CSV table of C-alpha atoms in Angstrom, one decimal:
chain,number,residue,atom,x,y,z
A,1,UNK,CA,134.3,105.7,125.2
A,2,UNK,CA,134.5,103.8,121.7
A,3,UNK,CA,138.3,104.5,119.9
A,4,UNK,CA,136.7,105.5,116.9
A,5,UNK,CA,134.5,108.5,118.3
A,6,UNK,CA,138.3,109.1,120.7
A,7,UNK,CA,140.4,109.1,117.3
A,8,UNK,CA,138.0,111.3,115.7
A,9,UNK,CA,138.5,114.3,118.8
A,10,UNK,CA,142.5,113.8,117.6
A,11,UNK,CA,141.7,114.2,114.3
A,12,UNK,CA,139.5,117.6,115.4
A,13,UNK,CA,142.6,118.5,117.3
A,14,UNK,CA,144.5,118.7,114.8
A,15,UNK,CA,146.8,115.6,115.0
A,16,UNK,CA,146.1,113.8,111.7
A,17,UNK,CA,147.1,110.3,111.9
A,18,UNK,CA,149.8,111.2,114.6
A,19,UNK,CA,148.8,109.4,118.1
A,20,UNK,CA,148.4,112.4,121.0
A,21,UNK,CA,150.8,111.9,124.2
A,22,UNK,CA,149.5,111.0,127.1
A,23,UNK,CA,148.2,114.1,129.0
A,24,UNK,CA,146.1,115.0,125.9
A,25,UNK,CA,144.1,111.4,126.0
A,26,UNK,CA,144.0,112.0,129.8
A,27,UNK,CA,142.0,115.5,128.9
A,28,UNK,CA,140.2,113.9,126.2
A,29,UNK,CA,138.8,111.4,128.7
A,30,UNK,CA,137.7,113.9,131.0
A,31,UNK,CA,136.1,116.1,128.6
A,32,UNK,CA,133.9,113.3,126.6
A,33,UNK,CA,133.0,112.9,130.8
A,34,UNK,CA,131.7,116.3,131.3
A,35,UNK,CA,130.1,116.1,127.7
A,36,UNK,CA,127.9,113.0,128.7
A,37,UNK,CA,126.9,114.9,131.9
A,38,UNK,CA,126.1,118.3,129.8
A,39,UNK,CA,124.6,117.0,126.3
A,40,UNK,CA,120.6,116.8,125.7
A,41,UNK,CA,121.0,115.7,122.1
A,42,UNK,CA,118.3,115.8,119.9
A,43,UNK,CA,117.1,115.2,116.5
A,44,UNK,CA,114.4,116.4,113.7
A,45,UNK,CA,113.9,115.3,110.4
A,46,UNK,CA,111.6,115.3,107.9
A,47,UNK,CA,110.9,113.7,104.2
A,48,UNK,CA,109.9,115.1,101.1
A,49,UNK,CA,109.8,114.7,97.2
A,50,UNK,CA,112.5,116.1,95.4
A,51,UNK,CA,112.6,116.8,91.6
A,52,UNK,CA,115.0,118.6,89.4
A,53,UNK,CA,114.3,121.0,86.5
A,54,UNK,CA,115.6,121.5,83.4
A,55,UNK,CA,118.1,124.2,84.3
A,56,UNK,CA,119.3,121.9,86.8
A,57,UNK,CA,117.7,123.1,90.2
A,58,UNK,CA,116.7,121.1,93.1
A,59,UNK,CA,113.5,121.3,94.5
A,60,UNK,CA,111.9,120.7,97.2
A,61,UNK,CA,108.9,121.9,98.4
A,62,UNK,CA,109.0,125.5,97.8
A,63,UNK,CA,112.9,125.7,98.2
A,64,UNK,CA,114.9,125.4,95.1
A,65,UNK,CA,118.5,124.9,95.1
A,66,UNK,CA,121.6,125.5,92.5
A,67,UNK,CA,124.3,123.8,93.4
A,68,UNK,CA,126.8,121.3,91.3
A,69,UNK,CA,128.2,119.1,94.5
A,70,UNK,CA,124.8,119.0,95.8
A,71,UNK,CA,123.3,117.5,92.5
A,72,UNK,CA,126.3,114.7,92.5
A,73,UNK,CA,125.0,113.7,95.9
A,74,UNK,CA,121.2,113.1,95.5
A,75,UNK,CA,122.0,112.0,91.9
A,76,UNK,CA,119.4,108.8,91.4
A,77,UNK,CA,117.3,110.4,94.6
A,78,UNK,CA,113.4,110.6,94.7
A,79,UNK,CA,113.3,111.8,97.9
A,80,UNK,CA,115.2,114.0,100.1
A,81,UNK,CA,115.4,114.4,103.6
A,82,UNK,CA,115.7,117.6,105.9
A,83,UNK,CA,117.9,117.1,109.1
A,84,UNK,CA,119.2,119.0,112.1
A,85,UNK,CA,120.6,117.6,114.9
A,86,UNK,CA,121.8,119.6,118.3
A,87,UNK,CA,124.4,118.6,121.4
A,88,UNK,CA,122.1,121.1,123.2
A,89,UNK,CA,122.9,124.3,125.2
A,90,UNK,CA,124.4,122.6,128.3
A,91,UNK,CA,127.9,121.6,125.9
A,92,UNK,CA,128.0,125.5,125.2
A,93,UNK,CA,127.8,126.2,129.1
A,94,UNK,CA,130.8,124.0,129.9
A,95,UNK,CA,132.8,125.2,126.8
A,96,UNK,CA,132.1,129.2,127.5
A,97,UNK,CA,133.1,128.1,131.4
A,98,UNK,CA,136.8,126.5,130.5
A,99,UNK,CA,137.1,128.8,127.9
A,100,UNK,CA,137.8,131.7,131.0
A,101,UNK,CA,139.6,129.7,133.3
A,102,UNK,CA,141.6,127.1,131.4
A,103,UNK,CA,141.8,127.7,127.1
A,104,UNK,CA,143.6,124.3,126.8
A,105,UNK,CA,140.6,122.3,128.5
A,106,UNK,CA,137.9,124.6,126.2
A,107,UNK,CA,139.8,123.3,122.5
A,108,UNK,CA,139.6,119.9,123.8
A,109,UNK,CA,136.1,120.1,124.9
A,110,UNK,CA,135.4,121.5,121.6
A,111,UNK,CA,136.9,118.7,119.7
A,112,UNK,CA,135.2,116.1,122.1
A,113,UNK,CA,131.8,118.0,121.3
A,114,UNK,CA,132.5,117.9,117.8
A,115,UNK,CA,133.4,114.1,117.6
A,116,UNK,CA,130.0,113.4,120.1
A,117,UNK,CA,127.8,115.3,117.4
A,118,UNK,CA,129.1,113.4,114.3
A,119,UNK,CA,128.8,110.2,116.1
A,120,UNK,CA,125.3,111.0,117.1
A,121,UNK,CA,124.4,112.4,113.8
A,122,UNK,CA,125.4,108.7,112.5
A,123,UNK,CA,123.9,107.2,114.8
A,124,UNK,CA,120.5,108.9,114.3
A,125,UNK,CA,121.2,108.4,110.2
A,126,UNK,CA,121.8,104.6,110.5
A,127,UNK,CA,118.1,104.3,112.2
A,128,UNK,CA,116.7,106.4,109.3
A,129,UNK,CA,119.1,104.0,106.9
A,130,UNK,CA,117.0,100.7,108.4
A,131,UNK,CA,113.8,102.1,108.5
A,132,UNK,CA,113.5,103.4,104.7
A,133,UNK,CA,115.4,100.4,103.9
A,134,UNK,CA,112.2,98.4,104.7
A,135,UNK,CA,111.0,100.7,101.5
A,136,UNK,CA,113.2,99.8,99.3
A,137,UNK,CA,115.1,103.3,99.7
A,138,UNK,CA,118.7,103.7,100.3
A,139,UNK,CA,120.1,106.6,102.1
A,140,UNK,CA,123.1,108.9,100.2
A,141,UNK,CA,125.6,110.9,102.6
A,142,UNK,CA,124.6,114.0,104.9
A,143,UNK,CA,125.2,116.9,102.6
A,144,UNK,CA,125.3,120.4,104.7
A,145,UNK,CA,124.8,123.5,103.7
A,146,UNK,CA,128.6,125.6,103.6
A,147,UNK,CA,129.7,122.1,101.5
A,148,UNK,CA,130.9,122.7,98.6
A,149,UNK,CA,128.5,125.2,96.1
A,150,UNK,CA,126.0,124.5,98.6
A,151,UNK,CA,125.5,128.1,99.6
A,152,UNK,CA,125.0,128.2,103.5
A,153,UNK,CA,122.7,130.7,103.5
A,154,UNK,CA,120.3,127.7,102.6
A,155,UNK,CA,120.4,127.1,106.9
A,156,UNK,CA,117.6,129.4,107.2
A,157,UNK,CA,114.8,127.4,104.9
A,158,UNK,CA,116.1,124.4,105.9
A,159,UNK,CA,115.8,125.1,109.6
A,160,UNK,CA,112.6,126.5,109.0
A,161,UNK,CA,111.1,123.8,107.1
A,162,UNK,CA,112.0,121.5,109.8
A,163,UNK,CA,111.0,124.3,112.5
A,164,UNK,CA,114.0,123.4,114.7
A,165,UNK,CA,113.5,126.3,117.1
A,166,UNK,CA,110.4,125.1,118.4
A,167,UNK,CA,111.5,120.8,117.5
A,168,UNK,CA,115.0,120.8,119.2
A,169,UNK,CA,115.8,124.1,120.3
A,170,UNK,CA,117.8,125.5,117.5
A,171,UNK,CA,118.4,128.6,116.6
A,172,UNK,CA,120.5,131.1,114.3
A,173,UNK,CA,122.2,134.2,113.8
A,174,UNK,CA,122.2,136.5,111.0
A,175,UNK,CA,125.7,135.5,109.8
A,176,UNK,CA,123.9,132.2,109.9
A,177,UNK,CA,125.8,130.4,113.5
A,178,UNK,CA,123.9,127.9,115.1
A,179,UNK,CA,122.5,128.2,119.0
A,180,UNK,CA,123.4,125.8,120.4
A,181,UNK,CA,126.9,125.6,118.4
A,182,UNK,CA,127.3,122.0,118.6
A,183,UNK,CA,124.6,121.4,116.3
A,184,UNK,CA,123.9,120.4,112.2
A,185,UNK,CA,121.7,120.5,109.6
A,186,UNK,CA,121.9,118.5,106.3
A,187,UNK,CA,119.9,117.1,103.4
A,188,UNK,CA,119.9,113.1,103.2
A,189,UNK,CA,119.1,111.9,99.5
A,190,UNK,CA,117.1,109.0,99.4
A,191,UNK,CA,116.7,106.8,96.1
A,192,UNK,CA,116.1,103.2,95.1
A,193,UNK,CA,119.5,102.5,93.9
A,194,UNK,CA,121.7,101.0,96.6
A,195,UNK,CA,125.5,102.1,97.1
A,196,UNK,CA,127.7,102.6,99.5
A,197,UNK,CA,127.0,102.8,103.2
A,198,UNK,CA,126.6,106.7,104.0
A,199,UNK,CA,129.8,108.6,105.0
A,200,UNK,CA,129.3,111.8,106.4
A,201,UNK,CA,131.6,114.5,106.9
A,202,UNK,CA,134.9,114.6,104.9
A,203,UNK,CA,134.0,112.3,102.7
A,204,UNK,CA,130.5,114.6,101.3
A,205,UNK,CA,133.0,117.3,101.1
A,206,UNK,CA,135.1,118.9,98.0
A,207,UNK,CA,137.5,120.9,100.3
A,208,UNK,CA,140.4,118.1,99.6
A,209,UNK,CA,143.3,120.4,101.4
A,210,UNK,CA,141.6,120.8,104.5
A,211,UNK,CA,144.2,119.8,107.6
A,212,UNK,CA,141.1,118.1,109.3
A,213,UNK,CA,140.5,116.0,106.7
A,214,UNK,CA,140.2,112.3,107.5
């Protein structure tokens, strides 16, 4: 396993910067183990146009969006694309199963699962970046609902407009949790101005207190 997707479980865990002793790597390594074993991950995405009125919505398609942090990240976009990503329902298996027989073993599975998702989530986003690159379009970062003013109850459209129950598997709940749980949906701005590589995560969010923060 790569140190960078291993130093992002620590991070999840809760230990900062701080390097974890020896029986919590040992765990770690065993649960990014049973996570290979368990995960089906898949993908979805899809492009469209986006446009932005005069009172400052976003459009796209028949969704419309109000939202300040959102608007900073596609500013210069022309396009805008829907994404949802999943771990799949076999990571939920092995978490519910630990999670009655050994708590310390489910947290770090959790943290694993959460580090496996983001890396595949870039992964997935760095193909899209050198495919549209060929266009002359430059990817911004993944922007999830629940970031931000980005109201989470935006899940639903989105997950509809990309019809992730019948494309990956994905589901949600009312109080809108994803099945599987190790799963994401985001928007990805696309525009012909280039910047930055894309950072996901952290660094699309405004919550600058959070103790997971990178």
């Amino acid at each position: 396993m790569e140190e960078r997707i291993i130093k992002e479980a620590i991070r999840y865990l809760g230990y900062g910067r701080n390097t974890a002793d020896d029986r919590t790597l040992a765990m770690i390594d065993e649960a990014f183990a049973d996570i290979e074993k368990a995960a089906g991950p898949k993908s979805i995405c899809r492009i469209f146009n986006m446009e932005q009125d005069a009172d400052g919505q976003i459009i796209i398609g028949k969704m419309k969006i109000t939202s300040r942090s959102l608007s900073r990240n596609l500013r210069g976009c022309t396009k805008v694309i829907l994404f949802g990503a999943t771990l799949g329902i076999g990571v939920d298996r092995i978490i519910t199963r630990a999670s009655l027989t050994d708590m310390s073993k489910a947290v770090v599975l959790q943290a694993c699962a959460a580090a496996c998702l983001e890396e595949f989530c870039d992964m997935e986003q760095a193909r899209l970046a050198e495919e549209l690159e060929a266009e002359g379009l430059y990817l911004r970062p993944r922007f999830s609902p629940g970031y931000g003013d980005f109201d989470i109850a935006f899940q639903k459209p989105l997950m509809q407009m990309l019809d992730c129950a019948k494309s990956i598997g994905l589901t949600m709940t009312d109080s809108y949790m994803m099945t599987p749980t190790k799963s994401v949906t985001a928007l990805i701005g696309a525009g012909t101005m280039k910047i930055r590589c894309p950072a996901a995560g952290c660094e699309s969010c405004g919550k600058t207190d959070c103790e997971y923060r990178r």
